Amino acid sequence: MAKTASPAAKTPPAADFEQSLDELEQLVAKMEGGQQSLDESLASFERGIGLYRHCQQALEQAELRVRLLLDPEAPDRAEPFEPEH
């Protein structure tokens, strides 16, 4: 019996991160607008916390992948990436 993949499983991690970040930015804009009821604001805040945690986890996983690529034998000793200014 073949298993069907969930829609989230088909979304590439970078696209999923971007979608989550976009939704988080929209929630913040709504909340800053001050037009939501208390219940709506609380629901938006709760959703925002979940999106923030999801984004943070995705960034941590990306950092780990970069460390593994820089030094696969000892990722803990890999130098952090410093962008040019």
mmCIF file with all atom_site columns, C-alpha atoms in Angstrom, residues 31-67:
data_model
loop_
_atom_site.group_PDB
_atom_site.id
_atom_site.type_symbol
_atom_site.label_atom_id
_atom_site.label_alt_id
_atom_site.label_comp_id
_atom_site.label_asym_id
_atom_site.label_entity_id
_atom_site.label_seq_id
_atom_site.pdbx_PDB_ins_code
_atom_site.Cartn_x
_atom_site.Cartn_y
_atom_site.Cartn_z
_atom_site.occupancy
_atom_site.B_iso_or_equiv
_atom_site.pdbx_formal_charge
_atom_site.auth_seq_id
_atom_site.auth_comp_id
_atom_site.auth_asym_id
_atom_site.auth_atom_id
_atom_site.pdbx_PDB_model_num
ATOM 1  C CA . MET A 1 31 ? -1.640  43.282 14.979 1.00 0.00 ? 31 MET A CA 1
ATOM 2  C CA . GLU A 1 32 ? 0.137   46.615 14.659 1.00 0.00 ? 32 GLU A CA 1
ATOM 3  C CA . GLY A 1 33 ? -2.910  47.990 12.857 1.00 0.00 ? 33 GLY A CA 1
ATOM 4  C CA . GLY A 1 34 ? -4.901  47.663 16.068 1.00 0.00 ? 34 GLY A CA 1
ATOM 5  C CA . GLN A 1 35 ? -8.125  46.652 14.317 1.00 0.00 ? 35 GLN A CA 1
ATOM 6  C CA . GLN A 1 36 ? -8.359  43.135 15.771 1.00 0.00 ? 36 GLN A CA 1
ATOM 7  C CA . SER A 1 37 ? -10.411 42.122 18.775 1.00 0.00 ? 37 SER A CA 1
ATOM 8  C CA . LEU A 1 38 ? -8.633  40.735 21.826 1.00 0.00 ? 38 LEU A CA 1
ATOM 9  C CA . ASP A 1 39 ? -9.507  37.163 20.797 1.00 0.00 ? 39 ASP A CA 1
ATOM 10 C CA . GLU A 1 40 ? -8.247  37.756 17.252 1.00 0.00 ? 40 GLU A CA 1
ATOM 11 C CA . SER A 1 41 ? -5.064  39.342 18.585 1.00 0.00 ? 41 SER A CA 1
ATOM 12 C CA . LEU A 1 42 ? -4.429  36.404 20.903 1.00 0.00 ? 42 LEU A CA 1
ATOM 13 C CA . ALA A 1 43 ? -5.018  33.921 18.073 1.00 0.00 ? 43 ALA A CA 1
ATOM 14 C CA . SER A 1 44 ? -2.675  35.912 15.822 1.00 0.00 ? 44 SER A CA 1
ATOM 15 C CA . PHE A 1 45 ? -0.059  36.041 18.565 1.00 0.00 ? 45 PHE A CA 1
ATOM 16 C CA . GLU A 1 46 ? -0.314  32.291 19.119 1.00 0.00 ? 46 GLU A CA 1
ATOM 17 C CA . ARG A 1 47 ? 0.019   31.609 15.383 1.00 0.00 ? 47 ARG A CA 1
ATOM 18 C CA . GLY A 1 48 ? 2.916   34.063 15.202 1.00 0.00 ? 48 GLY A CA 1
ATOM 19 C CA . ILE A 1 49 ? 4.804   32.274 17.974 1.00 0.00 ? 49 ILE A CA 1
ATOM 20 C CA . GLY A 1 50 ? 4.390   28.983 16.103 1.00 0.00 ? 50 GLY A CA 1
ATOM 21 C CA . LEU A 1 51 ? 5.623   30.550 12.865 1.00 0.00 ? 51 LEU A CA 1
ATOM 22 C CA . TYR A 1 52 ? 8.574   32.165 14.660 1.00 0.00 ? 52 TYR A CA 1
ATOM 23 C CA . ARG A 1 53 ? 9.594   28.816 16.151 1.00 0.00 ? 53 ARG A CA 1
ATOM 24 C CA . HIS A 1 54 ? 9.268   27.137 12.765 1.00 0.00 ? 54 HIS A CA 1
ATOM 25 C CA . CYS A 1 55 ? 11.459  29.803 11.129 1.00 0.00 ? 55 CYS A CA 1
ATOM 26 C CA . GLN A 1 56 ? 14.025  29.607 13.930 1.00 0.00 ? 56 GLN A CA 1
ATOM 27 C CA . GLN A 1 57 ? 14.230  25.825 13.577 1.00 0.00 ? 57 GLN A CA 1
ATOM 28 C CA . ALA A 1 58 ? 14.659  26.122 9.801  1.00 0.00 ? 58 ALA A CA 1
ATOM 29 C CA . LEU A 1 59 ? 17.499  28.620 10.280 1.00 0.00 ? 59 LEU A CA 1
ATOM 30 C CA . GLU A 1 60 ? 19.210  26.364 12.812 1.00 0.00 ? 60 GLU A CA 1
ATOM 31 C CA . GLN A 1 61 ? 18.996  23.426 10.403 1.00 0.00 ? 61 GLN A CA 1
ATOM 32 C CA . ALA A 1 62 ? 20.409  25.558 7.583  1.00 0.00 ? 62 ALA A CA 1
ATOM 33 C CA . GLU A 1 63 ? 23.306  26.631 9.812  1.00 0.00 ? 63 GLU A CA 1
ATOM 34 C CA . LEU A 1 64 ? 24.016  22.995 10.660 1.00 0.00 ? 64 LEU A CA 1
ATOM 35 C CA . ARG A 1 65 ? 24.038  22.071 6.968  1.00 0.00 ? 65 ARG A CA 1
ATOM 36 C CA . VAL A 1 66 ? 26.504  24.888 6.253  1.00 0.00 ? 66 VAL A CA 1
ATOM 37 C CA . ARG A 1 67 ? 28.746  23.746 9.114  1.00 0.00 ? 67 ARG A CA 1
#
